[in-house]
Amino acid sequence: MGVDGPRDRCESERRDVPAGGPPPRAWAWQRNSERRRPERPATPRTVEGQAPSLQPWLPVPRNTAHQPCQEYSPSIMSQNGYLEDVGYLKCDMDDASETREESLGDEAFDTVNSSIVSGESVRFFVNVNLEVQPSQAAESDSPGGCGLLHTSRKYLKLKNFELEIRAHRDLDGFLARASIILNETATSLDDVLRAMLCRLAHDPNNTEPDCNVDLFMAMLFTDAGAPTEGKAHLLSDTIQGVTATVTGVQYQQSWICIICTSKALLKRHVCISRLVRPQNWGENSCEVRFVILVLAPPKMKSTKTATEVGRTFATMFLDITFRQKLLNTRTEEEFKEALVHQRQLLTMVSQYPTLGPKGYNMNSICVHRSPQPLKHKDFLPVGKGIREDIARRFPVYPLDFTDGIIGKNKAVGKYITTTLFLYFACLLPTIAFGSLNDENTNGAIDVQKTIAGQSIGGLLYALFSGQPLVVLLTTAPLALYIQVICGICDDYNLDFNTFYAWTGLWNSFFLVLYAIFNLSLIMQLFKRSTEEIIALFISITFMLDAVKGMVKIFQKYYYDNFGDNTDSTSLVSLLGLGTSLNTTLHTALNTSLLASPPELTSMGRHAEHPGRETAVLSLLIMLGTLWLSYTLYQFKKSPYLHPCMREILSDCALPISVLTFSLICSYGFREIKMSQFRYNPSKSLFDVAEMHSLSLGAIASAMGLGFLLSLLFFIEQNLVAALANAPENRLVKGTAYHWDLLLIAIINSGLSLFGLPWIHAAYPHSPLHVRALALVEERVENGHIYETIVNVKETRLTSLGASILVGFSLLLLPFPLQWIPKPVLYGLFLYIALTSIDGNQLFERVALLLKDQTSYPPTHYIRRVPQRKIHYFTGLQVLQLLLLCAFGMSTLPYMKMIFPLIMIAMIPIRYNLLPRIIEAKYLDAMDAEH
């Protein structure tokens, strides 16, 4: 009788698994077997012993056909969904073989390792060292000798019919050209498979030019190409349903899915065969009624492989009620209707969350959950967010100083290398923007004040912030605001220091209001896609700044020496590099370039080209800094040196490259004059502004500038903090958006009064700081390598140490800091931009347009969203990015000032405009983390 009779009870039973366990748990199970012949044949010794005790989800090997060797494979599936299985063979030997084996004695087997049991996995290793004489080896090479069979198991997640669009498309493709065999009378597995292959070969819709049934039959089994003696006729690659209990794994024995990949195929094929009566095809396949055969070519998209198609049908056949319904169908149309109905049921079931043993939502791990709509009452409790932030972070405040210093997991070396990286990553942009401010303000804010403000602000933030991994820095938009303020002061004859102080105080006032009224909750409306647009925009500005600066160097030292200034200017305009967000930055940097005096021509250079060496060397220094820093950054992935040395070199990539090429430029090419940043010593670092010298009208105009500036601070601070606190970074000490915003207001109030440049959270320095302190592991999925952060050392010591070092850098002015040439700064900009692109999904999806579909990574959005919708969404994001560039890189200074309003406009675009073009479920899938 079949599964609809008394034999149904045996479907989930196994001889060595007792009944009466806890409620079972069903999974899809894939098994891959490959036969291998040993290079040095010898008679193996039978190792007797008891395997480790079984733990939950412990599978046992199954044999789909009779074989001379009985395989034992103690294995276990860990709770993360993976199985670790290493088995050994126990062969049945004749008496003569046993006699020869005993004659070898214990010397033939030097080592036998016992089982190693851990909390989440069980591995069983048997290492055999055979020292057999040549004559004995020849005797063992007999027709009855044994070979080696490689077995691997892998847990497959059930197909989510609601989220994974490929599940529906796989079934639709099968229904369009269904290959269904009802009431198959064959009894052997070989005959059933041959009948299914013949059905596919004679299908009128078959487009395969070379469909060799014998070839496919050989590929389905492990003995393909094996020697005649000792063949093990087993299926190579199968998927079966299992039910995990405390006592072991119970196999669903009424169905089996067989998958095969062949280069002879041009497209995927699926055939389902229903047997007339249950067949016993070996252990764990004792009553098979359904056989699912999946054939696919090897070069397929990651979501279209044979395993993925098999996972679709295996998920459907996992339901015993569905199998019962299929047994009652009489025609192919009824069979198809049952498949369609099961798909509808699985789609409805997927819409409801699955609760884990402790009541946690298991689907929330991989499904993006939209935040609850904000209400007015969320903003009304004044200071509620600040109080919650302090209550959340204050208990772990001492741990921010002791983690990695005291205890088991010490990371002193990691802290030192991260501090050096952070020091150079903050100091060099500070020098660049300080030189810019010196030019724009006629020395009112110079390099010294910029370094002093960076040190003081960073020190206070490292000590008192709620999220110390966020890095503060003065940025190009802030330098732009300073330039606009200086222009207003010149036009209306106002005192710059006073007007600057009032603008900063109004900015701080609005930031305090934002903090106490919990306006940081608005940042929940910024989806991941919006954050990545802004982040990629910042990365692009860094790259364009470097390229534009180098073009200006060539314009000054290479083209101008030919007396053709018009052509060089048109070249820059043609390249479109004159509209960067930091246009004034590079104007200031390059107007302060040391001129190439005529007397330098006596140093062996041609009189008509006195500066061409400077331009070419500057390009080489910039590219060399980028190459060395990025090569060292990726050095941790190389096989050279010890892992600790690789990690140290990777963490110190930026300091090493900056120092190396600064020394090369300063000592290796002394005869070539290089550009240096502008430096004018300050008369006094801490001059308090005279606040009473402005009229009420000037103070009111400062309030308008302060409001626009506060929008920039609000978005940048919260956005960068959100990127640093991203779920993939696995930070555990909590967030403090409201308190950090209040602290930023307090710090910038002091900086404004003393005429020091403003600072706020910097991108990409903050995410790079988090990654520098992270323990990263690599995993491989479908041939693609992914990096996963395991944990992050959440400490204040690195940012605290970097701020102190920046402060001590005041003692290094003007020398040796002026030995750092500007091309090194440009190389730093390129390095920061390049490393910040890692992990940006927008950049990855743009790269998909240039890739073959077979190279697409199996990411969550590839599985859940149609490919055309992905490209539509990417195109819309690119349009938003161009909109940001149009305002942020405009040549009109006042248009740049409304740039924060454009970033806020991204919210209604995402919530109101995009859902009219792409379905909301696809937008949410692409905005999800996993």
PDB file of N, CA, C and O in Angstrom, residues 610-630:
ATOM      1  N   PRO A 610      59.120  74.812 -18.089  1.00  0.00           N
ATOM      2  CA  PRO A 610      59.710  74.796 -16.755  1.00  0.00           C
ATOM      3  C   PRO A 610      58.922  74.009 -15.727  1.00  0.00           C
ATOM      4  O   PRO A 610      59.471  73.666 -14.694  1.00  0.00           O
ATOM      5  N   GLY A 611      57.601  73.705 -15.961  1.00  0.00           N
ATOM      6  CA  GLY A 611      56.813  73.069 -14.916  1.00  0.00           C
ATOM      7  C   GLY A 611      56.210  71.749 -15.289  1.00  0.00           C
ATOM      8  O   GLY A 611      55.352  71.236 -14.569  1.00  0.00           O
ATOM      9  N   ARG A 612      56.583  71.167 -16.384  1.00  0.00           N
ATOM     10  CA  ARG A 612      55.965  69.919 -16.814  1.00  0.00           C
ATOM     11  C   ARG A 612      56.313  68.772 -15.878  1.00  0.00           C
ATOM     12  O   ARG A 612      55.499  67.879 -15.659  1.00  0.00           O
ATOM     13  N   GLU A 613      57.532  68.785 -15.305  1.00  0.00           N
ATOM     14  CA  GLU A 613      57.906  67.726 -14.363  1.00  0.00           C
ATOM     15  C   GLU A 613      57.008  67.741 -13.133  1.00  0.00           C
ATOM     16  O   GLU A 613      56.643  66.685 -12.604  1.00  0.00           O
ATOM     17  N   THR A 614      56.655  68.939 -12.677  1.00  0.00           N
ATOM     18  CA  THR A 614      55.783  69.038 -11.500  1.00  0.00           C
ATOM     19  C   THR A 614      54.425  68.413 -11.772  1.00  0.00           C
ATOM     20  O   THR A 614      53.877  67.680 -10.926  1.00  0.00           O
ATOM     21  N   ALA A 615      53.866  68.672 -12.937  1.00  0.00           N
ATOM     22  CA  ALA A 615      52.548  68.123 -13.259  1.00  0.00           C
ATOM     23  C   ALA A 615      52.588  66.605 -13.358  1.00  0.00           C
ATOM     24  O   ALA A 615      51.733  65.902 -12.789  1.00  0.00           O
ATOM     25  N   VAL A 616      53.585  66.076 -14.074  1.00  0.00           N
ATOM     26  CA  VAL A 616      53.658  64.620 -14.252  1.00  0.00           C
ATOM     27  C   VAL A 616      53.935  63.930 -12.914  1.00  0.00           C
ATOM     28  O   VAL A 616      53.328  62.898 -12.584  1.00  0.00           O
ATOM     29  N   LEU A 617      54.863  64.504 -12.131  1.00  0.00           N
ATOM     30  CA  LEU A 617      55.170  63.898 -10.836  1.00  0.00           C
ATOM     31  C   LEU A 617      53.964  63.961  -9.909  1.00  0.00           C
ATOM     32  O   LEU A 617      53.720  63.018  -9.137  1.00  0.00           O
ATOM     33  N   SER A 618      53.191  65.037  -9.960  1.00  0.00           N
ATOM     34  CA  SER A 618      51.992  65.139  -9.124  1.00  0.00           C
ATOM     35  C   SER A 618      50.994  64.040  -9.458  1.00  0.00           C
ATOM     36  O   SER A 618      50.394  63.431  -8.559  1.00  0.00           O
ATOM     37  N   LEU A 619      50.826  63.768 -10.751  1.00  0.00           N
ATOM     38  CA  LEU A 619      49.918  62.689 -11.150  1.00  0.00           C
ATOM     39  C   LEU A 619      50.413  61.343 -10.644  1.00  0.00           C
ATOM     40  O   LEU A 619      49.633  60.525 -10.130  1.00  0.00           O
ATOM     41  N   LEU A 620      51.720  61.100 -10.765  1.00  0.00           N
ATOM     42  CA  LEU A 620      52.275  59.825 -10.297  1.00  0.00           C
ATOM     43  C   LEU A 620      52.163  59.696  -8.781  1.00  0.00           C
ATOM     44  O   LEU A 620      51.889  58.600  -8.264  1.00  0.00           O
ATOM     45  N   ILE A 621      52.371  60.793  -8.067  1.00  0.00           N
ATOM     46  CA  ILE A 621      52.279  60.739  -6.602  1.00  0.00           C
ATOM     47  C   ILE A 621      50.838  60.461  -6.175  1.00  0.00           C
ATOM     48  O   ILE A 621      50.590  59.655  -5.272  1.00  0.00           O
ATOM     49  N   MET A 622      49.879  61.102  -6.809  1.00  0.00           N
ATOM     50  CA  MET A 622      48.477  60.859  -6.464  1.00  0.00           C
ATOM     51  C   MET A 622      48.082  59.405  -6.730  1.00  0.00           C
ATOM     52  O   MET A 622      47.492  58.734  -5.867  1.00  0.00           O
ATOM     53  N   LEU A 623      48.389  58.911  -7.929  1.00  0.00           N
ATOM     54  CA  LEU A 623      48.042  57.525  -8.258  1.00  0.00           C
ATOM     55  C   LEU A 623      48.829  56.538  -7.409  1.00  0.00           C
ATOM     56  O   LEU A 623      48.310  55.480  -7.034  1.00  0.00           O
ATOM     57  N   GLY A 624      50.072  56.867  -7.092  1.00  0.00           N
ATOM     58  CA  GLY A 624      50.865  55.980  -6.234  1.00  0.00           C
ATOM     59  C   GLY A 624      50.305  55.899  -4.833  1.00  0.00           C
ATOM     60  O   GLY A 624      50.267  54.816  -4.225  1.00  0.00           O
ATOM     61  N   THR A 625      49.874  57.039  -4.301  1.00  0.00           N
ATOM     62  CA  THR A 625      49.254  57.018  -2.966  1.00  0.00           C
ATOM     63  C   THR A 625      47.993  56.172  -2.969  1.00  0.00           C
ATOM     64  O   THR A 625      47.758  55.383  -2.050  1.00  0.00           O
ATOM     65  N   LEU A 626      47.167  56.319  -4.009  1.00  0.00           N
ATOM     66  CA  LEU A 626      45.955  55.512  -4.113  1.00  0.00           C
ATOM     67  C   LEU A 626      46.290  54.033  -4.253  1.00  0.00           C
ATOM     68  O   LEU A 626      45.692  53.186  -3.578  1.00  0.00           O
ATOM     69  N   TRP A 627      47.257  53.720  -5.122  1.00  0.00           N
ATOM     70  CA  TRP A 627      47.593  52.305  -5.356  1.00  0.00           C
ATOM     71  C   TRP A 627      48.132  51.642  -4.099  1.00  0.00           C
ATOM     72  O   TRP A 627      47.703  50.550  -3.713  1.00  0.00           O
ATOM     73  N   LEU A 628      49.086  52.281  -3.432  1.00  0.00           N
ATOM     74  CA  LEU A 628      49.693  51.663  -2.263  1.00  0.00           C
ATOM     75  C   LEU A 628      48.695  51.521  -1.124  1.00  0.00           C
ATOM     76  O   LEU A 628      48.629  50.471  -0.463  1.00  0.00           O
ATOM     77  N   SER A 629      47.894  52.556  -0.890  1.00  0.00           N
ATOM     78  CA  SER A 629      46.939  52.489   0.220  1.00  0.00           C
ATOM     79  C   SER A 629      45.874  51.426  -0.031  1.00  0.00           C
ATOM     80  O   SER A 629      45.550  50.643   0.868  1.00  0.00           O
ATOM     81  N   TYR A 630      45.337  51.371  -1.242  1.00  0.00           N
ATOM     82  CA  TYR A 630      44.290  50.385  -1.505  1.00  0.00           C
ATOM     83  C   TYR A 630      44.859  48.973  -1.583  1.00  0.00           C
ATOM     84  O   TYR A 630      44.186  48.007  -1.185  1.00  0.00           O
TER      85      TYR A 630
END
